[in-house]
Short mmCIF file of C-alpha atoms in Angstrom, two decimals:
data_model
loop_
_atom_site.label_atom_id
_atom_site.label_comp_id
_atom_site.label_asym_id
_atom_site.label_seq_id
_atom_site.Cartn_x
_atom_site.Cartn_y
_atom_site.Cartn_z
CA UNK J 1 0.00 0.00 0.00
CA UNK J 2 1.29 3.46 -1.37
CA UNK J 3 2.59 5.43 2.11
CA UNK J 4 0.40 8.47 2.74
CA UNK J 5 0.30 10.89 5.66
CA UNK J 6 -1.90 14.07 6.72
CA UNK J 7 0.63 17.06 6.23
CA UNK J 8 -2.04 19.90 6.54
CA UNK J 9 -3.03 18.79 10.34
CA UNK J 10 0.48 17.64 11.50
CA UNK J 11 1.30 19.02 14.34
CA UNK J 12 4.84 18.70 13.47
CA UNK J 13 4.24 21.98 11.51
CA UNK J 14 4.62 24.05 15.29
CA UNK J 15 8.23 23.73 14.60
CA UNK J 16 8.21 25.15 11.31
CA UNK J 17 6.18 27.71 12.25
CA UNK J 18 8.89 28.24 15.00
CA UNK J 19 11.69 28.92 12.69
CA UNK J 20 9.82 30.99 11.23
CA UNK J 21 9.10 33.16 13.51
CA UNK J 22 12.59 32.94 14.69
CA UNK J 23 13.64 33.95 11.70
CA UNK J 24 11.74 36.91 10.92
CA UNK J 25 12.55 38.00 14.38
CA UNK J 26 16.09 37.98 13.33
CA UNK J 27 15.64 39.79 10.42
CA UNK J 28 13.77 42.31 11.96
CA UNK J 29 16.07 42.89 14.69
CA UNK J 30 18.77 43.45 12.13
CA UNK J 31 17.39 46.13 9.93
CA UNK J 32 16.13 48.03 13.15
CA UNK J 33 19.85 48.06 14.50
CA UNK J 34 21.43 48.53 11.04
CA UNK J 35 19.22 51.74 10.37
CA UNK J 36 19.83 52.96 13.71
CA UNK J 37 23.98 52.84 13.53
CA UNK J 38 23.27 53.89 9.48
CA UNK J 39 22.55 57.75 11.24
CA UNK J 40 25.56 57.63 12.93
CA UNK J 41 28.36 59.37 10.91
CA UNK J 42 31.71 58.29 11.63
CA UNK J 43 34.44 60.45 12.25
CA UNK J 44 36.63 59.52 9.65
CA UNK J 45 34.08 60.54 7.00
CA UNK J 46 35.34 57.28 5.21
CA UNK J 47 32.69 55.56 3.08
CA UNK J 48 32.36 52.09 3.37
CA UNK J 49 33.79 51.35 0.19
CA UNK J 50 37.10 53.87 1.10
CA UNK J 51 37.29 51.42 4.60
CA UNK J 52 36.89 47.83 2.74
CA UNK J 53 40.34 49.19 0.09
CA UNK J 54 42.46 50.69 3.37
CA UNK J 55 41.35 47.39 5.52
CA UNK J 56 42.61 45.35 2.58
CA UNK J 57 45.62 46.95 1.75
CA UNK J 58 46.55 46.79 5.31
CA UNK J 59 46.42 43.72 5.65
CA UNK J 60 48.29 43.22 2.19
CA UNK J 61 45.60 42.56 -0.57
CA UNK J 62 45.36 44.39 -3.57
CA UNK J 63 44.07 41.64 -5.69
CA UNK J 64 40.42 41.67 -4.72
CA UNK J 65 38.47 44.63 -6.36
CA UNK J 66 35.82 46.50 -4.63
CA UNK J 67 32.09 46.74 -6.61
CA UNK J 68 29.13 48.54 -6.13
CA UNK J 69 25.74 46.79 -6.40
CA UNK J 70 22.38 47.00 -5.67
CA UNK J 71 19.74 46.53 -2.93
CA UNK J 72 19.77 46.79 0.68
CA UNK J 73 22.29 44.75 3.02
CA UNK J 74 23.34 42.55 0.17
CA UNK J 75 27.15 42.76 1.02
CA UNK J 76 28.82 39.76 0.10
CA UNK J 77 32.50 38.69 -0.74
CA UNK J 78 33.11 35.90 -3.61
CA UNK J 79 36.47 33.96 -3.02
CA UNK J 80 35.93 32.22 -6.88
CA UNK J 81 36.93 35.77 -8.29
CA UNK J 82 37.92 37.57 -5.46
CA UNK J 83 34.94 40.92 -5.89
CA UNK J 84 34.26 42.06 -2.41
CA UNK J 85 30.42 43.80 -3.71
CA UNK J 86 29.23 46.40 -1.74
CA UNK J 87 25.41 47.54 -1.30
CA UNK J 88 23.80 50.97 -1.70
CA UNK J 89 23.59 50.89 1.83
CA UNK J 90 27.28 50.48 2.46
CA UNK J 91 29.28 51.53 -0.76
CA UNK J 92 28.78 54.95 -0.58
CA UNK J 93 27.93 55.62 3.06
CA UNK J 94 30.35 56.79 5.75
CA UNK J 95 27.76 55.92 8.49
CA UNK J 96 29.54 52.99 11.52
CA UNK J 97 26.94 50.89 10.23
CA UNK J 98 27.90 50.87 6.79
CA UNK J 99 31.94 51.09 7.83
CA UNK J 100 31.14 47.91 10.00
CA UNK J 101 29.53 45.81 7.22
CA UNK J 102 32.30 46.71 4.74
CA UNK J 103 34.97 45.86 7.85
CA UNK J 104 33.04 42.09 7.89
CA UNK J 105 33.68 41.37 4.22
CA UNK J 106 36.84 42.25 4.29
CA UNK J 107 36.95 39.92 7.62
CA UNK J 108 35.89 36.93 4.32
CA UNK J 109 38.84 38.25 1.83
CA UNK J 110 41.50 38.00 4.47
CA UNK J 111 39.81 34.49 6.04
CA UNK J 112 40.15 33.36 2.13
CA UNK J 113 43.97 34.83 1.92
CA UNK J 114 44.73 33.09 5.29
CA UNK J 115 43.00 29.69 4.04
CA UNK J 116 40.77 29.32 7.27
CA UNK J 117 39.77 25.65 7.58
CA UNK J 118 35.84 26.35 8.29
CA UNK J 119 35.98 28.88 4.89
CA UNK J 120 37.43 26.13 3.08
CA UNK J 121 35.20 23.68 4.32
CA UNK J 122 32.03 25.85 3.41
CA UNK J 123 33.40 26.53 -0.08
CA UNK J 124 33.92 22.89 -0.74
CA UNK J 125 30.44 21.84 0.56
CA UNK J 126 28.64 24.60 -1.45
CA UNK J 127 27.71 22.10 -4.61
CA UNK J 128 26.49 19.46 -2.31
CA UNK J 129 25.01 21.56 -0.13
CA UNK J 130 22.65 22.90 -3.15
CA UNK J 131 22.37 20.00 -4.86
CA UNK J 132 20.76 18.46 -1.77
CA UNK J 133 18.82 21.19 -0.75
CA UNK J 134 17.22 21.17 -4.43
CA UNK J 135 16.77 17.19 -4.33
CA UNK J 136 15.49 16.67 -1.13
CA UNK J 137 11.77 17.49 -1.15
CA UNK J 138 11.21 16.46 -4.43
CA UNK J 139 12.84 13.17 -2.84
CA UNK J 140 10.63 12.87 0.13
CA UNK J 141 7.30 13.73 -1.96
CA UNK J 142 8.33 10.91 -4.58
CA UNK J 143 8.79 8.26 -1.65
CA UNK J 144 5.10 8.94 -0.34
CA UNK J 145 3.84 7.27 -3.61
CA UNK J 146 5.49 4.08 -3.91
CA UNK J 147 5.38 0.88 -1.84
CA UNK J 148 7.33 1.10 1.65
CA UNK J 149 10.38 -0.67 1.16
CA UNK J 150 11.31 1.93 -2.14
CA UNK J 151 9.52 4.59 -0.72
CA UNK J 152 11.10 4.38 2.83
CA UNK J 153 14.44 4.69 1.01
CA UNK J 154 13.75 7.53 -1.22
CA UNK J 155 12.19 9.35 2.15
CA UNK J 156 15.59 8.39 4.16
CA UNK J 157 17.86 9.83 0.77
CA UNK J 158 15.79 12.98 0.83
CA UNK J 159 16.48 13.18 4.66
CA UNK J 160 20.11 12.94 3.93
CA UNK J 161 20.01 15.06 1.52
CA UNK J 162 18.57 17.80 3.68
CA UNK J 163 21.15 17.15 6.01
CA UNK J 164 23.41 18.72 3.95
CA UNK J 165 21.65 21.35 3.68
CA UNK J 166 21.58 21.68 7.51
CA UNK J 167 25.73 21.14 7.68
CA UNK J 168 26.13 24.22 5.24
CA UNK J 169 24.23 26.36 7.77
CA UNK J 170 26.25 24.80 10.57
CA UNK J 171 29.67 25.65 9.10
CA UNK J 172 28.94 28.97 8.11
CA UNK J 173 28.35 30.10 11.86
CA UNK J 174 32.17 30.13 12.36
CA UNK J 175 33.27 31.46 8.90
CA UNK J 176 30.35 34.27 10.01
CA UNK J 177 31.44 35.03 13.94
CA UNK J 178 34.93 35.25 12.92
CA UNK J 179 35.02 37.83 10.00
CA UNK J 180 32.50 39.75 12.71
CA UNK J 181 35.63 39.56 15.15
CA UNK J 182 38.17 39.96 12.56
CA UNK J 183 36.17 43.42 11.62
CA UNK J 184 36.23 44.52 14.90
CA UNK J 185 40.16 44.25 15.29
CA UNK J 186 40.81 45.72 11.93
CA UNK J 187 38.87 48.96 12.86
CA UNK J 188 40.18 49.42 16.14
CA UNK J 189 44.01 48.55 14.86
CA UNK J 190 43.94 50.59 12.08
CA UNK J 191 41.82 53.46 13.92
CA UNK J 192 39.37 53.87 11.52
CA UNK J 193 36.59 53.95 14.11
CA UNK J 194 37.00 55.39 17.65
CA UNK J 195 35.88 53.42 20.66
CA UNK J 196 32.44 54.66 21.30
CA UNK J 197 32.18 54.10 17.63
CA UNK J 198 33.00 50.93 17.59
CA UNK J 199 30.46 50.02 20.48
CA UNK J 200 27.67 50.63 17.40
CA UNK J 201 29.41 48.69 15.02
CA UNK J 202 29.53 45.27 17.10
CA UNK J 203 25.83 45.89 18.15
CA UNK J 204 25.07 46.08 14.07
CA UNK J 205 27.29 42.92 13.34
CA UNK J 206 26.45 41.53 16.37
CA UNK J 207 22.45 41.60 15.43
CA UNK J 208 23.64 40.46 11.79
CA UNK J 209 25.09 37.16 13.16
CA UNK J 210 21.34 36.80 14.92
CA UNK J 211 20.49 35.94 11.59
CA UNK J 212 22.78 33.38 10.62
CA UNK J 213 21.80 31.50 14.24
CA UNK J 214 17.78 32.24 13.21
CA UNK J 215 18.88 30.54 9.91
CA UNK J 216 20.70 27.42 11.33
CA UNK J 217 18.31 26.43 13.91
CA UNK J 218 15.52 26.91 11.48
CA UNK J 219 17.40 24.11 9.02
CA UNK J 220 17.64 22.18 12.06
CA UNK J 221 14.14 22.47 13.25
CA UNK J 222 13.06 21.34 9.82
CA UNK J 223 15.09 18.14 9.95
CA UNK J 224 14.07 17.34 13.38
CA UNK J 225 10.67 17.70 12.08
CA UNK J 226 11.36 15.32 8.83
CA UNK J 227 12.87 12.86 11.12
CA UNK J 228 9.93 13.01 13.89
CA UNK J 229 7.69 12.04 10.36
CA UNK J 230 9.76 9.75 8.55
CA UNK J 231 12.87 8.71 10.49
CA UNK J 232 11.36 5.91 12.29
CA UNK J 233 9.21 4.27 10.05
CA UNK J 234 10.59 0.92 8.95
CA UNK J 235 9.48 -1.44 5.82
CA UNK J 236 5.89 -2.25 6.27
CA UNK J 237 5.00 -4.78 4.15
CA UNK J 238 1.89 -3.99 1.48
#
């Protein structure tokens, strides 16, 4: 007999509902701190995008160039071509906020020049990591329509699979705290923010790293669900 199960009154669903809710929380908490610290002007009157090319030349890197794109608080560094992108929020403001962002990607540029371990290992897992988060649901939804033995195993792959998923939010939590403390460091070191200034810039990064956590236990809440449904279900026979 085909394996079926009631999804829309599964009470299972409270600790989806909880990540969620974690996770806009997060988010929320975030953007409130961010525009708070983004109407503080720094001292130094250096825009985020001046702070991210004196940060990397100080720490000796003048191979990874420095882009403006769009949207809000979509900073990011890529280690395949070394572009450390910069958002309208932080490129062109001189705000601690914005300074302290910029300081964090730099944090990934000099993590990727220094080859730390957890970077590595996040780079690596990346492919796997998507591919299973793709595959996994389409997995699971498959195994609820064949007989238990096949379907049991495509449920258990698609658990796997999602596991992945799960370790690539696990690993990033290191690679994430660390260019946070690295950031820090650099801006005290190189005095590019003053003390009281740099009290606003750990409250914005710290608040950013909230969402990384909200992220994580999220993926983890979601397995523990899938395995609550599926992972003890053996081979009934039809």
């Amino acid at each position: 007999m085909p394996y079926r199960y009631g999804f829309y009154f599964d009470p299972t669903y409270i600790l989806v509902i909880i990540g969620a809710v974690i996770c806009l929380a997060a988010s929320a908490k975030v953007k409130t701190t961010f525009n708070k610290y983004n109407r503080v002007r720094s001292m130094s009157g250096m825009t985020g995008a001046q702070a991210a090319e004196r940060i990397l030349n100080s720490a000796g890197i003048y191979d990874v160039s420095i882009q403006h794109i769009s949207g809000n608080l979509t900073d990011h560094y890529d280690p395949r071509n070394k572009v450390l992108s910069l958002s309208d929020s932080t490129y062109n403001s001189a705000s601690v906020a914005a300074v302290g962002v910029a300081a964090h990607e730099c944090g990934h540029a000099i993590q990727h020049q220094t080859s730390y371990a957890p970077l590595t290992l996040r780079s690596a897992i990346v492919p796997i990591a998507n591919f299973g988060s793709t595959i996994a649901w389409p997995l699971i939804l498959i195994g609820l329509f064949f007989t238990s033995s096949t379907g049991m195993f495509l449920i258990n792959l698609g658990i796997i699979c999602f596991s992945l998923a799960v370790l690539f939010q696990l690993v990033t939590l290191p690679v994430e705290f660390n260019a946070s403390s690295r950031a820090v460091k650099i801006l005290e070191n190189t005095g590019i923010l003053g003390h009281e200034e740099l009290k606003g810039t750990k409250k914005v990064l710290g608040a950013a790293a909230l969402t990384y956590v909200a992220g994580a236990a999220s993926a983890i809440l979601q397995l523990l669900r899938l395995i609550i449904l599926f992972g003890g279900r053996g081979g009934d026979d039809d």
